[in-house]
Structures are given as C-alpha cells and as structure tokens.
GROMACS .gro file of C-alpha atoms in nm:
model
  186
    1MET     CA    1   0.005   0.012  -0.010
    2GLN     CA    2   0.121   0.336  -0.080
    3ARG     CA    3   0.066   0.647   0.142
    4ARG     CA    4   0.117   0.980   0.001
    5ASP     CA    5   0.260   1.243   0.253
    6ILE     CA    6   0.010   1.528   0.220
    7LEU     CA    7  -0.317   1.572   0.008
    8LYS     CA    8  -0.507   1.915   0.008
    9GLU     CA    9  -0.810   2.049  -0.162
   10TYR     CA   10  -0.735   2.352  -0.338
   11GLY     CA   11  -1.062   2.595  -0.376
   12SER     CA   12  -1.144   2.908  -0.511
   13GLY     CA   13  -1.431   3.064  -0.299
   14ARG     CA   14  -1.678   2.780  -0.203
   15PHE     CA   15  -1.548   2.600  -0.517
   16LEU     CA   16  -1.293   2.287  -0.520
   17VAL     CA   17  -1.056   2.364  -0.802
   18ALA     CA   18  -0.776   2.089  -0.731
   19SER     CA   19  -0.638   1.846  -0.526
   20LEU     CA   20  -0.268   1.920  -0.418
   21GLY     CA   21  -0.037   1.635  -0.342
   22ILE     CA   22   0.301   1.730  -0.187
   23GLU     CA   23   0.556   1.449  -0.150
   24ASN     CA   24   0.860   1.551   0.089
   25GLN     CA   25   1.170   1.343  -0.019
   26SER     CA   26   1.505   1.313   0.182
   27THR     CA   27   1.641   1.105  -0.070
   28ILE     CA   28   1.647   1.086  -0.449
   29ASP     CA   29   1.432   0.806  -0.580
   30SER     CA   30   1.441   0.727  -0.949
   31ASP     CA   31   1.132   0.539  -0.931
   32MET     CA   32   0.933   0.842  -0.831
   33PRO     CA   33   0.743   0.911  -1.173
   34VAL     CA   34   0.574   0.564  -1.120
   35ARG     CA   35   0.487   0.623  -0.743
   36VAL     CA   36   0.376   0.969  -0.817
   37MET     CA   37   0.149   0.819  -1.098
   38GLY     CA   38  -0.003   0.579  -0.806
   39TYR     CA   39  -0.065   0.837  -0.564
   40ASP     CA   40  -0.254   1.073  -0.835
   41TYR     CA   41  -0.440   0.737  -0.982
   42ALA     CA   42  -0.574   0.712  -0.607
   43ALA     CA   43  -0.683   1.047  -0.560
   44TYR     CA   44  -0.871   1.008  -0.891
   45ARG     CA   45  -1.022   0.663  -0.815
   46ASP     CA   46  -1.143   0.808  -0.491
   47GLN     CA   47  -1.331   1.092  -0.669
   48ILE     CA   48  -1.504   0.819  -0.871
   49ASN     CA   49  -1.574   0.597  -0.604
   50LYS     CA   50  -1.726   0.874  -0.375
   51SER     CA   51  -1.889   1.040  -0.684
   52LYS     CA   52  -1.721   1.368  -0.604
   53LYS     CA   53  -1.670   1.635  -0.851
   54ARG     CA   54  -1.388   1.549  -1.104
   55VAL     CA   55  -1.088   1.808  -1.014
   56PRO     CA   56  -0.717   1.790  -1.127
   57VAL     CA   57  -0.459   1.627  -0.908
   58ILE     CA   58  -0.142   1.801  -0.896
   59THR     CA   59   0.168   1.644  -0.722
   60ILE     CA   60   0.489   1.842  -0.628
   61ILE     CA   61   0.799   1.658  -0.480
   62LEU     CA   62   1.006   1.873  -0.234
   63ASN     CA   63   1.361   1.746  -0.256
   64PHE     CA   64   1.537   1.838   0.077
   65SER     CA   65   1.849   1.611   0.024
   66ARG     CA   66   2.192   1.782  -0.018
   67THR     CA   67   2.160   1.631  -0.394
   68GLU     CA   68   2.013   1.815  -0.689
   69TRP     CA   69   1.757   1.578  -0.828
   70LYS     CA   70   1.874   1.448  -1.155
   71THR     CA   71   1.687   1.120  -1.210
   72PRO     CA   72   1.409   1.038  -1.421
   73LEU     CA   73   1.173   1.339  -1.439
   74SER     CA   74   0.898   1.154  -1.616
   75LEU     CA   75   0.814   0.803  -1.708
   76LYS     CA   76   0.939   0.795  -2.039
   77ASP     CA   77   1.288   0.909  -1.879
   78MET     CA   78   1.280   0.561  -1.713
   79PHE     CA   79   1.305   0.384  -2.005
   80HIS     CA   80   1.531   0.323  -2.349
   81LEU     CA   81   1.225   0.378  -2.598
   82SER     CA   82   1.296   0.311  -2.936
   83GLU     CA   83   1.156   0.553  -3.200
   84ASP     CA   84   0.900   0.306  -3.305
   85LEU     CA   85   0.741   0.278  -2.924
   86ASP     CA   86   0.772   0.605  -2.827
   87PRO     CA   87   0.434   0.745  -2.971
   88PHE     CA   88   0.249   0.451  -2.785
   89VAL     CA   89   0.384   0.502  -2.442
   90GLN     CA   90   0.197   0.739  -2.238
   91ASP     CA   91   0.404   0.980  -2.033
   92TYR     CA   92   0.381   1.113  -1.689
   93LYS     CA   93   0.591   1.397  -1.568
   94ILE     CA   94   0.669   1.498  -1.203
   95HIS     CA   95   0.764   1.846  -1.055
   96VAL     CA   96   1.057   1.837  -0.859
   97PHE     CA   97   1.161   2.160  -0.640
   98ASN     CA   98   1.530   2.118  -0.502
   99ILE     CA   99   1.461   2.291  -0.162
  100ALA     CA  100   1.880   2.327  -0.100
  101PHE     CA  101   1.938   2.465  -0.465
  102LEU     CA  102   1.646   2.743  -0.473
  103PRO     CA  103   1.818   3.089  -0.525
  104LYS     CA  104   1.798   3.351  -0.245
  105GLU     CA  105   1.561   3.545  -0.472
  106VAL     CA  106   1.312   3.256  -0.493
  107ARG     CA  107   1.364   3.167  -0.105
  108ASN     CA  108   1.311   3.565  -0.014
  109GLN     CA  109   0.931   3.539  -0.188
  110PHE     CA  110   0.807   3.297   0.067
  111THR     CA  111   0.651   3.476   0.377
  112SER     CA  112   0.555   3.180   0.594
  113ASP     CA  113   0.793   2.946   0.808
  114PHE     CA  114   0.880   2.777   0.470
  115LYS     CA  115   1.117   3.045   0.412
  116ILE     CA  116   1.324   2.980   0.731
  117VAL     CA  117   1.295   2.596   0.617
  118ALA     CA  118   1.440   2.680   0.261
  119ASP     CA  119   1.716   2.899   0.386
  120TYR     CA  120   1.818   2.646   0.641
  121PHE     CA  121   1.844   2.350   0.387
  122ALA     CA  122   1.984   2.579   0.145
  123LYS     CA  123   2.270   2.712   0.379
  124ARG     CA  124   2.296   2.389   0.606
  125ASP     CA  125   2.664   2.297   0.485
  126ASN     CA  126   2.794   2.666   0.479
  127PRO     CA  127   2.986   2.762   0.798
  128ASP     CA  128   2.927   3.106   0.736
  129TYR     CA  129   2.568   3.099   0.751
  130GLN     CA  130   2.363   3.396   0.909
  131PRO     CA  131   1.993   3.331   0.954
  132ASP     CA  132   1.726   3.593   0.920
  133THR     CA  133   1.574   3.682   1.258
  134GLN     CA  134   1.227   3.600   1.179
  135ALA     CA  135   1.037   3.410   1.424
  136ILE     CA  136   0.919   3.041   1.385
  137LYS     CA  137   0.537   3.075   1.373
  138HIS     CA  138   0.466   2.705   1.390
  139VAL     CA  139   0.762   2.604   1.608
  140GLU     CA  140   0.670   2.244   1.658
  141GLY     CA  141   0.579   2.167   1.323
  142VAL     CA  142   0.933   2.349   1.203
  143LEU     CA  143   1.120   2.158   1.466
  144GLU     CA  144   0.985   1.823   1.379
  145MET     CA  145   1.052   1.878   1.019
  146PHE     CA  146   1.414   1.970   1.066
  147ARG     CA  147   1.414   1.627   1.303
  148VAL     CA  148   1.302   1.418   1.030
  149PHE     CA  149   1.509   1.546   0.759
  150THR     CA  150   1.841   1.605   0.944
  151ASP     CA  151   1.792   1.289   1.167
  152ASP     CA  152   1.909   1.480   1.471
  153MET     CA  153   1.737   1.410   1.778
  154ARG     CA  154   1.824   1.737   1.926
  155TYR     CA  155   1.529   1.899   1.778
  156ASP     CA  156   1.312   1.658   1.985
  157MET     CA  157   1.477   1.818   2.307
  158ILE     CA  158   1.455   2.169   2.176
  159LYS     CA  159   1.058   2.114   2.094
  160SER     CA  160   1.011   1.959   2.429
  161ASP     CA  161   1.189   2.270   2.607
  162VAL     CA  162   0.959   2.499   2.372
  163ILE     CA  163   0.660   2.325   2.468
  164GLU     CA  164   0.744   2.350   2.826
  165LYS     CA  165   0.828   2.700   2.824
  166LYS     CA  166   0.489   2.769   2.619
  167ASN     CA  167   0.274   2.593   2.900
  168LYS     CA  168   0.456   2.771   3.178
  169ARG     CA  169   0.388   3.113   3.021
  170ARG     CA  170   0.048   3.015   2.894
  171GLY     CA  171   0.073   3.151   2.563
  172SER     CA  172   0.332   3.171   2.259
  173VAL     CA  173   0.672   3.159   2.301
  174ASP     CA  174   0.899   3.329   1.999
  175VAL     CA  175   1.184   3.106   1.872
  176TYR     CA  176   1.450   3.219   1.635
  177ILE     CA  177   1.732   3.054   1.433
  178ARG     CA  178   2.030   3.234   1.567
  179ARG     CA  179   2.339   3.058   1.480
  180PRO     CA  180   2.445   2.820   1.194
  181TYR     CA  181   2.335   2.485   1.148
  182GLY     CA  182   2.009   2.514   1.291
  183GLU     CA  183   2.083   2.611   1.663
  184PHE     CA  184   1.795   2.794   1.811
  185GLY     CA  185   1.728   3.048   2.085
  186ASN     CA  186   1.427   3.234   2.211
   0.00000   0.00000   0.00000
C-alpha cells in the first residue's frame, strides 16, 4: 500500500478547483514518476468511488536532500525507448523542487515558516550561514521537520523545551534560528 505524504484540496471561494499532493523527499528516488502516478491514480479513483466532482490532481515533490534531483522526471525518462514505441507509450511527468538549491531571490518570496526551512536547507553546509531574524510561527512543526530531515534528535529536545516554556507562559514563545546549522534560541 502506498501512502501519500500530504493531499490537500485547493479551492477558489466555495468551489473545489484541484487536489494538491506534496511529497517530501530526503533521498532521491529514481522510481518517483511511477510512485506519483500511483498516488495520483488513487486520488482520482477516490473521486470516482465517492461520486465527487472531478478535479485535477497536482503533485509536487520537495527534495530536501543535499543532492540536486537529476534522476528521471518522467515515466519515459525511465526507459530506453525506440522511436517506434515512443508514440505509443504514455508519459507521466513529475515536478521536483530542489529546496537546497533554490536561489535566494526565490527563497525571499516565501513569507511563511517555509522561508526559514528553505533558507536552512540551502545554507546548512555553509559555516558562514547567518539566518534571518524571522520568528518561527509554527515552532513544533518546523522543529519536527528539521528532526525528520536531518535525523538530529536534538530537535526533539528543543521542541520539548519550547512546549514546556509555552505551557508555563500560557501563550506563545518566540523562537528564532540564531546560529549556523539550525541551533535555536528564544
């Protein structure tokens, strides 16, 4: 059984416009076009089974690895097709965003906590990295994401500390990335 990371419904006013799937990858998967095809098929099948309005399913892959995604970006890229067969083979393309390689101009366009995440992954190997002073709004979620994608258990300790401080103050606790490599302060 396949499990999609995130599937959200996207609407305009009261109308459902599309389903948006997001796959978070920490490693490169050369079979990703087939996996995404399966995820998208399952979402379409669900629309049919539940007699829902048919809307497009859009899937994006967020690559959080230290390596730029250079493996197949479509089903056809996975094969060595002869010119004779090519017109008869259906293609399925995937959309990959290499987070660690996004230019600063693109990262600066983000206004949510994702800007902090994108900056962190883009700069994590740079010892001179000086983070912005933007407060993290969804602290537990951001710290959990850092823990999962860095496999660094210190983020769990920081998250517990933040939750404890938040409970003592009965409110929010401002958290900022202060030092290189994701060390936090508040």
